[in-house]
Amino acid sequence: MAVTTVHMMREAVTISRQSVKENDDRFAMLKARGVDLAQQISGTLWSDYNAHDPGITILEQLCYAITELTFHADFDVADLLLNDAGLIDHQAQSLHLPEEVFPCRPATIVDFRKVLLDEIKEIDNIWLSIETAAHTAESSEYDGLYRAEVRRNRSSDIDNKVLIEKIFTVFNRHRNLCEDLGSVTILQDRSCTLHAQVEIDSSRQADELLAEIYYRCSACVSRNIPLRSYDKALAEGYSLEQLFDGPLTQHGLFDLPHDDATLDEILIPALFSIINEVSGVVHIKGLSLEVDGKQFYETVDRRDKGRVLSLDFPSDAAHVTVELIHNGGVLPVSIDVVRKGYQEMRYRQNSMREAVQDFGALYSLPQGKTRSLGHYTSIQEHFPVIYGINRYGGSGESSARVAQTRQLKSYLLLFEQLMANFSATCARLDKLYSTDNSQRQTYGYQVIDKQTITDIDLLYPERPAEMIAGILSKYDNYFERKGRVLDYLLALYGQKFTQNTLRYFNYYYQEDELDEVIVKNKITCLESIIKFNRDRAAGFNATQTVWNSGNVSGLQYKLSILLGFRHTECRSLTLPLAKLGLKVVCHDDYRTMKRGGHELKMIDPGDIKEYVIDKFYPVAYEWCDEVQAVMEVGDNIELFVPLKNNIISDALLQGGVDLDRFRAGSLAADHDYQMVFRPGTEQDWWYIGRTETRELAERNILLLHRFLIHLNVESEGLHCIEHLLLRPQRGLHHNNLAMIDQTAFYSSRITVIFPAWTARCSDPRFRALAEENVRANCPAHILADIYWFDFDTMYHFEILYKCWLNARDAGNSSQNGLRHEIDEAAKALILFLHQRRRDSAE
């Protein structure tokens, strides 16, 4: 029995792009649906539901108005996003331009060469090489360490030292994680002379033709990189994606083949093809290059022992070694005319590297058409005059008739207010679909004026705007709706940012506070989506200040946002406590240090229940300003017993973010109220302090609670250390580090350090999530060591880390380089990290 297998194609789950405007029956469908509902509701009441029925008239007007509003909502997106000035604010809408979103960071040697050639006009060519520790017998080579050889631009008079510094600066601005530029060599010119006999026709002047031959052969020998303008490439059929493929180069497109770095030999026969392409050349009888007094007819090395070939232009007519032959005779040339033509061609090429390309001329941005989206026209203007509700009213009608018309207007106002609000919502879509977080509403509303509906003042209640806003606020969950809009904008860039980390490990925020923090994080991510996504593997700029700045690696920046840390910059994680004179210690150590003191007395309310006058109750949450709490607790720290000796237990720091752990009560009548706290691991209550009244005790607990949250939030962050940057400034290895395999230590390795003393960072589940994020976002070829330091260990680490960064900063600005100071600071940091690794292994 034959079995036939039928392969069914799964229907794609997509949102149809069919426009509402294409539905010609929408009015009839709405009316039919309305009549059907009216029939169901009316029951036994009779009506033929024809046009003469006033209810059908009202239904028709409402259906017409709805279709018109739907038509407005279906305008082009560009029309809906126009701001009050009639323009699209691309920055506010987070709509990045093609030259911002298409290019990538330099990822290959070719990419780096393009960037360096683009930003440094004083060089004609640059060759980069990199050796990996896994493929070389020399232990001095580390993964990610580049070496550069540079051909200067002959017309530039820049000093070699200044040029080398400029190359280092540009490279460090674009370098990736665990990459660095080890050395730069300025190649010396190795002169060569072109010998040739070229037969030409009479179509061109001999002087002009000879200038072009020298120019083209010089470009081939020197390996000058061809440069094309973007508009020329666009005219040749390139798309925007192709134009902006790779890193962005401001001055044009460098035609660099991927195997260019390997072309270290000049093929003499290639010069035949180059000269044959010159218009007017008929035949080449002989061709060679003279280098160091030797003639080469096949190949010659382009780079050799710190030198690079450069084709000499003849200084005078006697040194012209290229003969132009016509009808069997050698044509005379004017060397001055040839030199002028040659220099003009070089100038045209060099001038392109001076002019910045106009990227805006390569495409047209949507402009949008101004629409009166917020304007609402009342349906009452379309009713027959006999109804008496349009602008003409019912003149001469009786008071009873006037009252009936006003009743009808009031009835219709319920529907019209909804439609007017819909128009107002459409008018503010540019604010909703943006990073603007100042207006805490997603629904728009408007008060209908008397020009729209007559006698509207008689229909509206007092202060109608407040009434309408109050009603909408019950349904406008701003953070939920704004969050979904931001999710959509992030999805345009292929990003999903749910902030589940904050939701699952919410130690610090009330529900509304958490929603606000998540929306702010999404806005931060959207505003810096290029840094968040494209630059996720970027290294920090090693030639700029790092400490207390936003100059951090892309990995550190992205992890800080993903993990919900308040700060993304490189900063001290111990300073928030240290500047208040506080030091975090383990709770067991704290109890040992305080044993026998009155400060640590633990209370069991059950043991003293006969002395309790006013029971110990929890404190109800009230919002408290964070800055005010820090100032008041910091200025009155002696009121809080566990803090006044400049030491804070991690049990209080971590458990104090939970308000339910605090109580306030009294052992005396109407005065002397006690504040107590219970750590999670103990049954007894910890004495915090005393006040005169319960109200003051509860206020102090709320201040302390917010203060402890502040310390936790401000202490969270991370440090990311690239091992390659710790290598010695001079020599192959640091001295006195024989116990460390330095080649393996510097190659493709980073260390990521988190604080262990905060409420979230002490949670093993959060630690597992954080480590998973590190490994998921770290480039695949890089090994990340992850540590969780306690307060004391972090404090000592930050001293060493800051000392090393400061030494690098001083070295960057010093003419002497301060290499010894940098190496000594690096060695201390390496030994510290090595000891932590040994401790974790044990």
mmCIF file of N, CA and C in Angstrom, residues 105-107 112 130 143-146 171-181 534-542 551-559 718-725 746-752 774-775 777-785 801:
data_model
loop_
_atom_site.group_PDB
_atom_site.id
_atom_site.type_symbol
_atom_site.label_atom_id
_atom_site.label_comp_id
_atom_site.label_asym_id
_atom_site.label_seq_id
_atom_site.Cartn_x
_atom_site.Cartn_y
_atom_site.Cartn_z
ATOM 1 N N ARG A 105 32.220 48.660 13.422
ATOM 2 C CA ARG A 105 33.545 48.992 13.934
ATOM 3 C C ARG A 105 34.600 48.258 13.098
ATOM 4 N N PRO A 106 35.825 48.758 13.068
ATOM 5 C CA PRO A 106 36.890 47.991 12.412
ATOM 6 C C PRO A 106 37.027 46.619 13.058
ATOM 7 N N ALA A 107 36.965 45.579 12.249
ATOM 8 C CA ALA A 107 37.044 44.218 12.776
ATOM 9 C C ALA A 107 38.217 43.443 12.190
ATOM 10 N N PHE A 112 40.924 48.305 9.776
ATOM 11 C CA PHE A 112 41.773 49.239 10.506
ATOM 12 C C PHE A 112 42.597 50.099 9.545
ATOM 13 N N ILE A 130 49.695 41.107 12.651
ATOM 14 C CA ILE A 130 49.405 40.625 13.993
ATOM 15 C C ILE A 130 49.809 39.165 14.077
ATOM 16 N N ASP A 143 48.325 37.542 21.477
ATOM 17 C CA ASP A 143 47.128 37.691 20.659
ATOM 18 C C ASP A 143 46.602 39.118 20.755
ATOM 19 N N GLY A 144 46.234 39.669 19.615
ATOM 20 C CA GLY A 144 45.619 40.991 19.598
ATOM 21 C C GLY A 144 46.592 42.147 19.537
ATOM 22 N N LEU A 145 47.889 41.888 19.441
ATOM 23 C CA LEU A 145 48.880 42.961 19.427
ATOM 24 C C LEU A 145 49.292 43.250 17.980
ATOM 25 N N TYR A 146 48.988 44.460 17.504
ATOM 26 C CA TYR A 146 49.284 44.857 16.128
ATOM 27 C C TYR A 146 50.633 45.558 16.045
ATOM 28 N N PHE A 171 44.172 54.791 16.309
ATOM 29 C CA PHE A 171 43.960 53.361 16.540
ATOM 30 C C PHE A 171 43.219 53.128 17.853
ATOM 31 N N ASN A 172 43.621 53.816 18.908
ATOM 32 C CA ASN A 172 42.989 53.609 20.212
ATOM 33 C C ASN A 172 41.548 54.083 20.226
ATOM 34 N N ARG A 173 41.212 55.012 19.384
ATOM 35 C CA ARG A 173 39.822 55.457 19.304
ATOM 36 C C ARG A 173 38.924 54.391 18.685
ATOM 37 N N HIS A 174 39.516 53.496 17.910
ATOM 38 C CA HIS A 174 38.720 52.484 17.203
ATOM 39 C C HIS A 174 39.040 51.054 17.644
ATOM 40 N N ARG A 175 39.936 50.872 18.577
ATOM 41 C CA ARG A 175 40.389 49.518 18.905
ATOM 42 C C ARG A 175 39.275 48.717 19.579
ATOM 43 N N ASN A 176 39.393 47.409 19.472
ATOM 44 C CA ASN A 176 38.437 46.496 20.084
ATOM 45 C C ASN A 176 39.002 45.905 21.368
ATOM 46 N N LEU A 177 38.157 45.191 22.070
ATOM 47 C CA LEU A 177 38.552 44.587 23.335
ATOM 48 C C LEU A 177 39.735 43.641 23.120
ATOM 49 N N CYS A 178 40.722 43.746 24.001
ATOM 50 C CA CYS A 178 41.919 42.895 23.973
ATOM 51 C C CYS A 178 42.725 43.074 22.692
ATOM 52 N N GLU A 179 42.719 44.285 22.148
ATOM 53 C CA GLU A 179 43.563 44.626 21.013
ATOM 54 C C GLU A 179 44.356 45.879 21.354
ATOM 55 N N ASP A 180 45.567 45.972 20.816
ATOM 56 C CA ASP A 180 46.390 47.148 21.058
ATOM 57 C C ASP A 180 47.418 47.265 19.938
ATOM 58 N N LEU A 181 47.924 48.460 19.762
ATOM 59 C CA LEU A 181 48.964 48.722 18.772
ATOM 60 C C LEU A 181 50.303 48.722 19.494
ATOM 61 N N ARG A 534 26.478 48.034 18.182
ATOM 62 C CA ARG A 534 27.640 47.981 17.288
ATOM 63 C C ARG A 534 28.957 47.974 18.059
ATOM 64 N N ASP A 535 29.020 48.757 19.130
ATOM 65 C CA ASP A 535 30.280 48.915 19.863
ATOM 66 C C ASP A 535 30.384 47.990 21.071
ATOM 67 N N ARG A 536 29.623 46.913 21.073
ATOM 68 C CA ARG A 536 29.618 46.031 22.253
ATOM 69 C C ARG A 536 30.968 45.345 22.480
ATOM 70 N N ALA A 537 31.783 45.245 21.432
ATOM 71 C CA ALA A 537 33.109 44.626 21.581
ATOM 72 C C ALA A 537 34.228 45.655 21.579
ATOM 73 N N ALA A 538 33.886 46.935 21.724
ATOM 74 C CA ALA A 538 34.897 47.982 21.683
ATOM 75 C C ALA A 538 35.697 48.012 22.971
ATOM 76 N N GLY A 539 36.957 48.370 22.851
ATOM 77 C CA GLY A 539 37.779 48.635 24.021
ATOM 78 C C GLY A 539 37.725 50.113 24.372
ATOM 79 N N PHE A 540 38.077 50.462 25.600
ATOM 80 C CA PHE A 540 38.098 51.879 25.948
ATOM 81 C C PHE A 540 39.281 52.550 25.259
ATOM 82 N N ASN A 541 39.225 53.856 25.146
ATOM 83 C CA ASN A 541 40.293 54.617 24.503
ATOM 84 C C ASN A 541 41.457 54.739 25.466
ATOM 85 N N ALA A 542 42.525 54.005 25.202
ATOM 86 C CA ALA A 542 43.651 53.943 26.130
ATOM 87 C C ALA A 542 44.480 55.213 26.142
ATOM 88 N N ASN A 551 34.526 56.692 29.558
ATOM 89 C CA ASN A 551 35.447 56.021 28.640
ATOM 90 C C ASN A 551 35.640 54.579 29.108
ATOM 91 N N VAL A 552 34.668 53.720 28.777
ATOM 92 C CA VAL A 552 34.708 52.324 29.188
ATOM 93 C C VAL A 552 34.551 51.448 27.955
ATOM 94 N N SER A 553 34.870 50.183 28.115
ATOM 95 C CA SER A 553 34.710 49.235 27.006
ATOM 96 C C SER A 553 33.236 49.042 26.688
ATOM 97 N N GLY A 554 32.958 48.642 25.456
ATOM 98 C CA GLY A 554 31.575 48.375 25.075
ATOM 99 C C GLY A 554 30.950 47.268 25.902
ATOM 100 N N LEU A 555 31.763 46.276 26.277
ATOM 101 C CA LEU A 555 31.255 45.177 27.095
ATOM 102 C C LEU A 555 30.819 45.688 28.463
ATOM 103 N N GLN A 556 31.627 46.523 29.096
ATOM 104 C CA GLN A 556 31.273 47.055 30.410
ATOM 105 C C GLN A 556 30.012 47.904 30.326
ATOM 106 N N TYR A 557 29.906 48.707 29.284
ATOM 107 C CA TYR A 557 28.727 49.562 29.112
ATOM 108 C C TYR A 557 27.464 48.718 28.946
ATOM 109 N N LYS A 558 27.540 47.707 28.085
ATOM 110 C CA LYS A 558 26.353 46.897 27.817
ATOM 111 C C LYS A 558 25.957 46.075 29.037
ATOM 112 N N LEU A 559 26.931 45.494 29.734
ATOM 113 C CA LEU A 559 26.621 44.704 30.926
ATOM 114 C C LEU A 559 25.979 45.570 31.998
ATOM 115 N N LEU A 718 30.720 47.395 37.857
ATOM 116 C CA LEU A 718 31.732 46.390 37.549
ATOM 117 C C LEU A 718 32.986 47.053 37.028
ATOM 118 N N HIS A 719 34.072 46.325 37.098
ATOM 119 C CA HIS A 719 35.340 46.735 36.498
ATOM 120 C C HIS A 719 35.736 45.690 35.464
ATOM 121 N N CYS A 720 36.272 46.140 34.344
ATOM 122 C CA CYS A 720 36.717 45.244 33.272
ATOM 123 C C CYS A 720 38.170 45.576 32.936
ATOM 124 N N ILE A 721 39.058 44.617 33.166
ATOM 125 C CA ILE A 721 40.488 44.829 32.950
ATOM 126 C C ILE A 721 40.947 43.977 31.783
ATOM 127 N N GLU A 722 41.551 44.621 30.780
ATOM 128 C CA GLU A 722 42.107 43.912 29.636
ATOM 129 C C GLU A 722 43.562 43.566 29.939
ATOM 130 N N HIS A 723 43.876 42.294 29.988
ATOM 131 C CA HIS A 723 45.214 41.860 30.369
ATOM 132 C C HIS A 723 46.286 42.341 29.404
ATOM 133 N N LEU A 724 45.954 42.463 28.126
ATOM 134 C CA LEU A 724 46.959 42.860 27.135
ATOM 135 C C LEU A 724 47.539 44.232 27.464
ATOM 136 N N LEU A 725 46.726 45.110 28.049
ATOM 137 C CA LEU A 725 47.193 46.454 28.358
ATOM 138 C C LEU A 725 48.126 46.479 29.557
ATOM 139 N N TYR A 746 48.456 37.570 28.978
ATOM 140 C CA TYR A 746 48.152 38.778 28.212
ATOM 141 C C TYR A 746 47.281 38.505 26.991
ATOM 142 N N SER A 747 47.229 37.281 26.528
ATOM 143 C CA SER A 747 46.592 36.982 25.243
ATOM 144 C C SER A 747 45.099 36.716 25.404
ATOM 145 N N SER A 748 44.278 37.596 24.833
ATOM 146 C CA SER A 748 42.819 37.411 24.752
ATOM 147 C C SER A 748 42.218 37.065 26.109
ATOM 148 N N ARG A 749 42.566 37.848 27.117
ATOM 149 C CA ARG A 749 42.058 37.600 28.467
ATOM 150 C C ARG A 749 41.554 38.912 29.061
ATOM 151 N N ILE A 750 40.462 38.819 29.792
ATOM 152 C CA ILE A 750 39.973 39.953 30.571
ATOM 153 C C ILE A 750 39.585 39.459 31.954
ATOM 154 N N THR A 751 39.518 40.366 32.897
ATOM 155 C CA THR A 751 39.004 40.075 34.230
ATOM 156 C C THR A 751 37.835 41.016 34.496
ATOM 157 N N VAL A 752 36.705 40.443 34.878
ATOM 158 C CA VAL A 752 35.509 41.221 35.207
ATOM 159 C C VAL A 752 35.264 41.076 36.700
ATOM 160 N N VAL A 774 27.946 37.945 31.162
ATOM 161 C CA VAL A 774 29.330 38.231 30.787
ATOM 162 C C VAL A 774 29.764 37.304 29.662
ATOM 163 N N ARG A 775 29.511 36.025 29.826
ATOM 164 C CA ARG A 775 29.973 35.049 28.827
ATOM 165 C C ARG A 775 29.168 35.149 27.532
ATOM 166 N N ASN A 777 27.907 37.914 26.223
ATOM 167 C CA ASN A 777 28.203 39.155 25.502
ATOM 168 C C ASN A 777 29.684 39.373 25.250
ATOM 169 N N CYS A 778 30.531 38.583 25.884
ATOM 170 C CA CYS A 778 31.963 38.688 25.644
ATOM 171 C C CYS A 778 32.300 38.065 24.290
ATOM 172 N N PRO A 779 33.156 38.691 23.481
ATOM 173 C CA PRO A 779 33.555 38.072 22.208
ATOM 174 C C PRO A 779 34.041 36.649 22.409
ATOM 175 N N ALA A 780 33.731 35.785 21.453
ATOM 176 C CA ALA A 780 33.943 34.346 21.621
ATOM 177 C C ALA A 780 35.411 33.980 21.806
ATOM 178 N N HIS A 781 36.331 34.776 21.279
ATOM 179 C CA HIS A 781 37.751 34.420 21.357
ATOM 180 C C HIS A 781 38.403 34.902 22.645
ATOM 181 N N ILE A 782 37.641 35.577 23.506
ATOM 182 C CA ILE A 782 38.200 36.161 24.732
ATOM 183 C C ILE A 782 37.749 35.350 25.945
ATOM 184 N N LEU A 783 38.697 35.033 26.806
ATOM 185 C CA LEU A 783 38.411 34.313 28.050
ATOM 186 C C LEU A 783 38.227 35.327 29.166
ATOM 187 N N ALA A 784 37.110 35.224 29.873
ATOM 188 C CA ALA A 784 36.798 36.174 30.948
ATOM 189 C C ALA A 784 36.908 35.480 32.303
ATOM 190 N N ASP A 785 37.755 36.019 33.172
ATOM 191 C CA ASP A 785 37.801 35.610 34.573
ATOM 192 C C ASP A 785 36.857 36.520 35.347
ATOM 193 N N TYR A 801 44.186 49.609 40.817
ATOM 194 C CA TYR A 801 43.655 49.854 39.478
ATOM 195 C C TYR A 801 43.731 51.339 39.130
#
